[in-house]
mmCIF file of C-alpha atoms in Angstrom:
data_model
loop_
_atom_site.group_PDB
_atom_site.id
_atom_site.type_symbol
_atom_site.label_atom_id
_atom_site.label_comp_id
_atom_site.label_asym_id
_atom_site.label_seq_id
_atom_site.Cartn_x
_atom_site.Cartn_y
_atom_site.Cartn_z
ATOM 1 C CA UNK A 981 0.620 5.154 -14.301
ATOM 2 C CA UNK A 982 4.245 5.089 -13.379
ATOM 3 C CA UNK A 983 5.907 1.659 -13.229
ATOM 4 C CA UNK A 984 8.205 1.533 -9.856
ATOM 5 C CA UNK A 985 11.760 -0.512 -9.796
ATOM 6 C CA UNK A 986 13.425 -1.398 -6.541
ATOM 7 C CA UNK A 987 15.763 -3.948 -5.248
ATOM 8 C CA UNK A 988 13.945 -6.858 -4.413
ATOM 9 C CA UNK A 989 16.255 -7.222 -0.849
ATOM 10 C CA UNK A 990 18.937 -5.352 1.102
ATOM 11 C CA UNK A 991 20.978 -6.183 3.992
ATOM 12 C CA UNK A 992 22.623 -3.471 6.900
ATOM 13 C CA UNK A 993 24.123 -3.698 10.234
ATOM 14 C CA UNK A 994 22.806 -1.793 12.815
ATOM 15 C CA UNK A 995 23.958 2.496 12.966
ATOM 16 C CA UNK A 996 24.556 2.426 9.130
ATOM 17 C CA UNK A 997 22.620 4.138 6.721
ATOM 18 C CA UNK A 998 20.745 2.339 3.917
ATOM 19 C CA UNK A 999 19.648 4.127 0.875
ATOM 20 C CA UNK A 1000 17.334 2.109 -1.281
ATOM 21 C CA UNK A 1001 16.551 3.696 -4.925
ATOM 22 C CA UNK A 1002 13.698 3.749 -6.558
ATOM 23 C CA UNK A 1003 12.978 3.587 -10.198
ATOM 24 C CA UNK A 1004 10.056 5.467 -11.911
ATOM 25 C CA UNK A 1005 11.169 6.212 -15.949
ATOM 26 C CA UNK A 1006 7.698 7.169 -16.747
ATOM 27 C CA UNK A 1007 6.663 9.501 -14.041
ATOM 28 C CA UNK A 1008 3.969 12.167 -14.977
ATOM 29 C CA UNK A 1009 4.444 15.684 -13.996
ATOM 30 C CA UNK A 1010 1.769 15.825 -11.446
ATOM 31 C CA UNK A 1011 3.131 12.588 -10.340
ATOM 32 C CA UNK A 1012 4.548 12.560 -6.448
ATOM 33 C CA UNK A 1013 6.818 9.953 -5.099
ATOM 34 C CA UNK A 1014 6.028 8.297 -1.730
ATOM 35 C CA UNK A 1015 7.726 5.824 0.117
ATOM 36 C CA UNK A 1016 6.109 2.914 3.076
ATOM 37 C CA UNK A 1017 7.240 1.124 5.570
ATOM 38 C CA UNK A 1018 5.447 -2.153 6.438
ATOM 39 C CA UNK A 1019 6.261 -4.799 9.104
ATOM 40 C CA UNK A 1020 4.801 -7.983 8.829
ATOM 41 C CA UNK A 1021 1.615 -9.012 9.815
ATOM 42 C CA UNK A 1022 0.731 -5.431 10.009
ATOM 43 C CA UNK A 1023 -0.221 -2.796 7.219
ATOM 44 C CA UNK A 1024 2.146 -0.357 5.349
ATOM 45 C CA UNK A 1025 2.291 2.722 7.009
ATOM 46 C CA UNK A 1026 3.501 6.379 5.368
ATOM 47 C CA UNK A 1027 6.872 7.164 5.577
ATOM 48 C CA UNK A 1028 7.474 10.342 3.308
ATOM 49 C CA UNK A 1029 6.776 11.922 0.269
ATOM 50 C CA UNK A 1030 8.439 14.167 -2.083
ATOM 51 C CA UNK A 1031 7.863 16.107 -5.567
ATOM 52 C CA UNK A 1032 11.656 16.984 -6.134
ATOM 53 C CA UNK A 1033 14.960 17.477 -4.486
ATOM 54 C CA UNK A 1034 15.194 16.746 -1.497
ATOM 55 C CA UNK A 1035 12.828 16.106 1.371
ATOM 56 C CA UNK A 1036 13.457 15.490 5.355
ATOM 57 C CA UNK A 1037 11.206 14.305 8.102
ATOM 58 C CA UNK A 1038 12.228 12.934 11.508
ATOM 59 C CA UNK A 1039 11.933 8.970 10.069
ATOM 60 C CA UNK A 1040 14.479 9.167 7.142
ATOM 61 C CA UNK A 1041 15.083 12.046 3.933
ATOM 62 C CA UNK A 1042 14.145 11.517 0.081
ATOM 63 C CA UNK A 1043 16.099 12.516 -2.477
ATOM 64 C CA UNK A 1044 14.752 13.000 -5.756
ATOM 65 C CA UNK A 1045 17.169 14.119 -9.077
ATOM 66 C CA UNK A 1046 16.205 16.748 -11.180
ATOM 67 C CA UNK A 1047 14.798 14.577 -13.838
ATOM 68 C CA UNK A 1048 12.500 12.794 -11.458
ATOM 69 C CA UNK A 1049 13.259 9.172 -12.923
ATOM 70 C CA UNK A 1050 14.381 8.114 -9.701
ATOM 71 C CA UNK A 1051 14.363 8.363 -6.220
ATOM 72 C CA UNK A 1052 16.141 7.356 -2.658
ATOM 73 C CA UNK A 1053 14.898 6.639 0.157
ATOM 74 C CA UNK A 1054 17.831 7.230 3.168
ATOM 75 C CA UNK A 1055 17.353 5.760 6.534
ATOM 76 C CA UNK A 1056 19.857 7.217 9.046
ATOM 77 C CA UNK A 1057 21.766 5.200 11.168
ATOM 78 C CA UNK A 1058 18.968 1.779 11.279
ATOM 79 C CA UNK A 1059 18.290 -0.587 14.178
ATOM 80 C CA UNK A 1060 16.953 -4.000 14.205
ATOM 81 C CA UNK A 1061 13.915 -1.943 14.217
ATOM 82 C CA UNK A 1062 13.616 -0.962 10.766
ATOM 83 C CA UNK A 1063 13.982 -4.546 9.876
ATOM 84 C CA UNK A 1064 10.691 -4.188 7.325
ATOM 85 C CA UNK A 1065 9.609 -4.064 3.260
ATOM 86 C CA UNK A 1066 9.343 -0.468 2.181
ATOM 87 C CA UNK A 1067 7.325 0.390 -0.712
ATOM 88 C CA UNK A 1068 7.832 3.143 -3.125
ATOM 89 C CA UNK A 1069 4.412 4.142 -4.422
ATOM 90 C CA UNK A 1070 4.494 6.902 -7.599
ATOM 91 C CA UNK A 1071 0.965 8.864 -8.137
ATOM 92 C CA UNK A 1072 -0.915 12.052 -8.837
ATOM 93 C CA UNK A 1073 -1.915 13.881 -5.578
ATOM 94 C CA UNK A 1074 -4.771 15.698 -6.551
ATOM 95 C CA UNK A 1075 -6.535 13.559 -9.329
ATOM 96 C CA UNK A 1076 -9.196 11.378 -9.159
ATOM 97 C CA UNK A 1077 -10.120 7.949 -10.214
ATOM 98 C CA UNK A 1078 -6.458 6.903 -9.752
ATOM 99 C CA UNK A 1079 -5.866 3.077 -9.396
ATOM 100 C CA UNK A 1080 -2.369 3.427 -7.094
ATOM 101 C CA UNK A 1081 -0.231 -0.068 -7.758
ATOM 102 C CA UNK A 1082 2.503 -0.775 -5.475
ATOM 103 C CA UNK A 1083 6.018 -2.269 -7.093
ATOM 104 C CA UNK A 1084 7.176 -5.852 -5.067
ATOM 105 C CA UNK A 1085 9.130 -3.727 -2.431
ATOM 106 C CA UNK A 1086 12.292 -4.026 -0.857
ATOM 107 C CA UNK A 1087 12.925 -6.400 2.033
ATOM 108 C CA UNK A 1088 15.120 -4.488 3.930
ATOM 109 C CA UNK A 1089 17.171 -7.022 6.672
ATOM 110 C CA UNK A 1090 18.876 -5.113 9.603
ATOM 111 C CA UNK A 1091 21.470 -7.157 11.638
ATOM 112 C CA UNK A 1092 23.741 -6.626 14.816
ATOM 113 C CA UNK B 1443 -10.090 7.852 16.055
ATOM 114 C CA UNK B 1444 -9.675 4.342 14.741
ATOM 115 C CA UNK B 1445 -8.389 5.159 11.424
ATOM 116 C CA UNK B 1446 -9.003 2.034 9.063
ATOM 117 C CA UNK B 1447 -10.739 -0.981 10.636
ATOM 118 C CA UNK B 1448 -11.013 -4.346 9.173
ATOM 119 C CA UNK B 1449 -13.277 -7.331 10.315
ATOM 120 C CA UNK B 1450 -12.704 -10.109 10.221
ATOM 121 C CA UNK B 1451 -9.175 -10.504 11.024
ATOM 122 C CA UNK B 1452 -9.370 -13.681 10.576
ATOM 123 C CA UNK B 1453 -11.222 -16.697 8.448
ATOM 124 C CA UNK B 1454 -11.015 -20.007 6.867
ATOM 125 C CA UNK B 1455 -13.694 -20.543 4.333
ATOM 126 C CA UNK B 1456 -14.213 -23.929 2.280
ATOM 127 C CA UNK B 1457 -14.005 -23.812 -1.796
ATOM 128 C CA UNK B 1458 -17.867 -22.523 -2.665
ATOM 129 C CA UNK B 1459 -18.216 -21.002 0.060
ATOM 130 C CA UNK B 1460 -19.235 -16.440 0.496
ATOM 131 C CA UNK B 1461 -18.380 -14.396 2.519
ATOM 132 C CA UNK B 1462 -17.712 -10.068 2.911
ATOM 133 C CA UNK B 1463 -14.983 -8.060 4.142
ATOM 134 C CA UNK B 1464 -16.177 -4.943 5.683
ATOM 135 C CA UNK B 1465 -13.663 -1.900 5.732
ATOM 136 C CA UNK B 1466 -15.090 1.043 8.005
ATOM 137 C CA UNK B 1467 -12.875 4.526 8.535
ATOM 138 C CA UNK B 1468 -13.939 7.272 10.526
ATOM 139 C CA UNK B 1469 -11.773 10.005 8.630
ATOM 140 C CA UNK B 1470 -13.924 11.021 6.290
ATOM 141 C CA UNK B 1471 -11.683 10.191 3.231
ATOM 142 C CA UNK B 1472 -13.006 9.916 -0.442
ATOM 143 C CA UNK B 1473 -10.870 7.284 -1.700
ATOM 144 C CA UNK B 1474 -10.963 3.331 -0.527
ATOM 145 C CA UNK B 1475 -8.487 0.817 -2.000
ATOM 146 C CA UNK B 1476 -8.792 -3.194 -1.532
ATOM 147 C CA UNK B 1477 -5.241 -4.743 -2.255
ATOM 148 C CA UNK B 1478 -4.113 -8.429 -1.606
ATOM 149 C CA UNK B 1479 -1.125 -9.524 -0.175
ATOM 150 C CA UNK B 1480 0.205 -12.804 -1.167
ATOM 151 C CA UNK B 1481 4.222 -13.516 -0.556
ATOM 152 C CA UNK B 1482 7.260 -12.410 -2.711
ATOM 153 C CA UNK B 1483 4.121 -10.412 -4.846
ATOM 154 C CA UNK B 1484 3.778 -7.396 -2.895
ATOM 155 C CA UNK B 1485 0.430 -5.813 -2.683
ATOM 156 C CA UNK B 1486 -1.833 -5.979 -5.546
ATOM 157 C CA UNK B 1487 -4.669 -3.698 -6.206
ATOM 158 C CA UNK B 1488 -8.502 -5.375 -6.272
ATOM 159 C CA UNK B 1489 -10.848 -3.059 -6.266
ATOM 160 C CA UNK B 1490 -11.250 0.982 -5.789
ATOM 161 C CA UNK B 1491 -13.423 3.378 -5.125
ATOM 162 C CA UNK B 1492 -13.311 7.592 -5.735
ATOM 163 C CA UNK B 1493 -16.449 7.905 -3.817
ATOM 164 C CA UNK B 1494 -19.818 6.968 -2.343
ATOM 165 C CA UNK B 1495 -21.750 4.761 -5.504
ATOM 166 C CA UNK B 1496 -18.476 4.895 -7.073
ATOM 167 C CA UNK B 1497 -16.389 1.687 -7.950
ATOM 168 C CA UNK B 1498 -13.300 0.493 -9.840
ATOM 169 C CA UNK B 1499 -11.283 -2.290 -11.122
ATOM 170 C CA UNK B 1500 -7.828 -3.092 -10.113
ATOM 171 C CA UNK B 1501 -5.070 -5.373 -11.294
ATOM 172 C CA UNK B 1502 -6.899 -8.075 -10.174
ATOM 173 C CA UNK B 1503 -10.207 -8.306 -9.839
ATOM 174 C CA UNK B 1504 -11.792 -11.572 -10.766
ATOM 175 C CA UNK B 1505 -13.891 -13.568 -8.515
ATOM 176 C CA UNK B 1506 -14.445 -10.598 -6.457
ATOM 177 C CA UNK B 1507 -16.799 -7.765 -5.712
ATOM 178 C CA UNK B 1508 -17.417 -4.477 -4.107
ATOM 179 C CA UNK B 1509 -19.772 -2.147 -2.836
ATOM 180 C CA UNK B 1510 -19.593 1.889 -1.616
ATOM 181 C CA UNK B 1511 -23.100 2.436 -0.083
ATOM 182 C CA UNK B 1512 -21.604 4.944 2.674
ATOM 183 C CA UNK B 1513 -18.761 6.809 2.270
ATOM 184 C CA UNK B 1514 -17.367 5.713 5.693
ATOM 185 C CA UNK B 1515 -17.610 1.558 4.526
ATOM 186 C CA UNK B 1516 -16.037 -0.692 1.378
ATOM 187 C CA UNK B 1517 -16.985 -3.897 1.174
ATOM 188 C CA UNK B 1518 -15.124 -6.399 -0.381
ATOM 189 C CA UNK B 1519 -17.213 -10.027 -1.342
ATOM 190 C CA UNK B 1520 -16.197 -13.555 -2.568
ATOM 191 C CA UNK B 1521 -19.261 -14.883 -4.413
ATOM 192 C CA UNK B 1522 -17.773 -18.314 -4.640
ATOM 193 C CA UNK B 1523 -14.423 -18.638 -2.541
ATOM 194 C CA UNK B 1524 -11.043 -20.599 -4.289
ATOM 195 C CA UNK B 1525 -8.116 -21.350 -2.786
ATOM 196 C CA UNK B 1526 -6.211 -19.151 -5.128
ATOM 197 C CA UNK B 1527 -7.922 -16.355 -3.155
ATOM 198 C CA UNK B 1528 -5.973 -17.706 0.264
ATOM 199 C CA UNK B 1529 -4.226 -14.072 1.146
ATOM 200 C CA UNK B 1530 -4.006 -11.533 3.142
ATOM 201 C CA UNK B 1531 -6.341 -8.371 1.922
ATOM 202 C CA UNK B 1532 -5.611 -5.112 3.140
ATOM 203 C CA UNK B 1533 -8.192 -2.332 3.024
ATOM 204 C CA UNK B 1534 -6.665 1.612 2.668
ATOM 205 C CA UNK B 1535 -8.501 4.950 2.555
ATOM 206 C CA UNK B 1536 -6.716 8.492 1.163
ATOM 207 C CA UNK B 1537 -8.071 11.685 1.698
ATOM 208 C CA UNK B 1538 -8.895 13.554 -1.824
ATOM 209 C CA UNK B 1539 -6.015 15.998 -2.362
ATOM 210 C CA UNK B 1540 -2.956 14.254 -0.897
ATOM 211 C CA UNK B 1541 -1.846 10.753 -2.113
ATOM 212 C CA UNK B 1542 -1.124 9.100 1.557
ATOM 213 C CA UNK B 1543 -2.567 5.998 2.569
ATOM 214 C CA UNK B 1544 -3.710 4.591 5.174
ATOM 215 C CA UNK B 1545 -4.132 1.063 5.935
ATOM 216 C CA UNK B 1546 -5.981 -1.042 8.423
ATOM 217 C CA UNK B 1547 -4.734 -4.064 9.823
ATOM 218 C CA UNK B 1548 -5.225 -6.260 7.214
ATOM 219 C CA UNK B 1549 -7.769 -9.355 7.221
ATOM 220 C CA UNK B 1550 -5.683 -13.340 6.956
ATOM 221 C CA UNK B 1551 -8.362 -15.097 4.678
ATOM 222 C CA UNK B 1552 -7.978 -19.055 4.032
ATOM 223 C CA UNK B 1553 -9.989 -20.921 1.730
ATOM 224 C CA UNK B 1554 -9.311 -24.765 1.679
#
């Protein structure tokens, strides 16, 4: 299983955007990258999920390089809203038995 | 719809003492996943399952068990409760096929 890197904490004003890399060295092929979002007291909830290049949803985009040892997660523009830990998560979609372990996460801090 | 329930929410248990987590969904997902959540260590996986009968260890699952008797339910048990087991446990289901997961609201267990 792919070991995940990531910045243990990050800190933004609001209406900038925050990119927050993740590092997988030892992805597999049929490996896909996903990213959460979790406030506290609550459970992580899915915020997108790639394969390669670059991926867009209405929450934030994912960019992915070609070699697939990394990935960022961009978050347009934040508000104290976003103030949360985001998780990238690194795992085969369509195999089973997988045991998926979550990295420490990024504490992402959002200011005015 | 309710997605991923957890019950309890809440509970404070004395050192010796049993108790079961029950995590019901209603979306007729294969996979279940029982992670703790203890802070600055991110969410670490207990148990798993790939199916009804069907269970798995995590990264850390001593001094607790699990059982899949229905797909819809995943039970999580503490034969003999320590306070090293004080966290917050987090119960998450994935449909087979796509690797998203989703998570209920988590259940705040103290053992003094």
């Amino acid at each position: 299983l792919a070991k995940t890197t990531q910045p243990i904490s990050m800190d933004s004003y609001e209406g900038q955007e925050v990119n927050i890399t993740c590092s997988h060295n030892n992805i597999a092929t049929n490996d896909y990258i996903t990213w959460y979002q979790q406030f506290p007291s609550q459970g992580p909830r899915f915020i997108i999920q790639g394969y390669k290049t670059k991926v867009t949803n209405e929450v934030a985009s994912l960019f992915i390089p070609a070699d697939r040892k990394s990935s960022t997660l961009s978050l347009p523009r934040v508000s104290l809203s976003d103030t949360a830990v985001y998780y990238c998560l690194v795992g085969p979609s369509n195999q089973a038995g997988t045991a998926l372990i979550f990295g420490k996460g990024t504490t992402l801090s959002v200011s005015s | 719809n309710a997605g991923v329930t957890q019950t309890p929410k809440f509970r404070v248990l004395k050192t010796g003492q049993s108790m079961t987590l029950l995590c019901a969904q209603d979306m007729n997902h294969e996979y279940m996943y029982w992670y703790r959540q203890d802070p600055g260590m991110g969410l670490r996986l207990i148990h798993y399952s790939v199916g009804e009968g069907t269970t798995a260890k995590g990264e850390v699952p001593d001094g607790y068990n699990v059982s899949r008797l229905k797909k819809q339910n995943f039970l999580l048990g503490l034969e003999s409760a320590a306070p090293s087991q004080t966290s917050v446990y987090f119960c998450a289901s994935q449909v087979a096929g796509a690797n998203v997961l989703t998570f209920g609201a988590g259940s705040r267990l103290t053992v003094l």
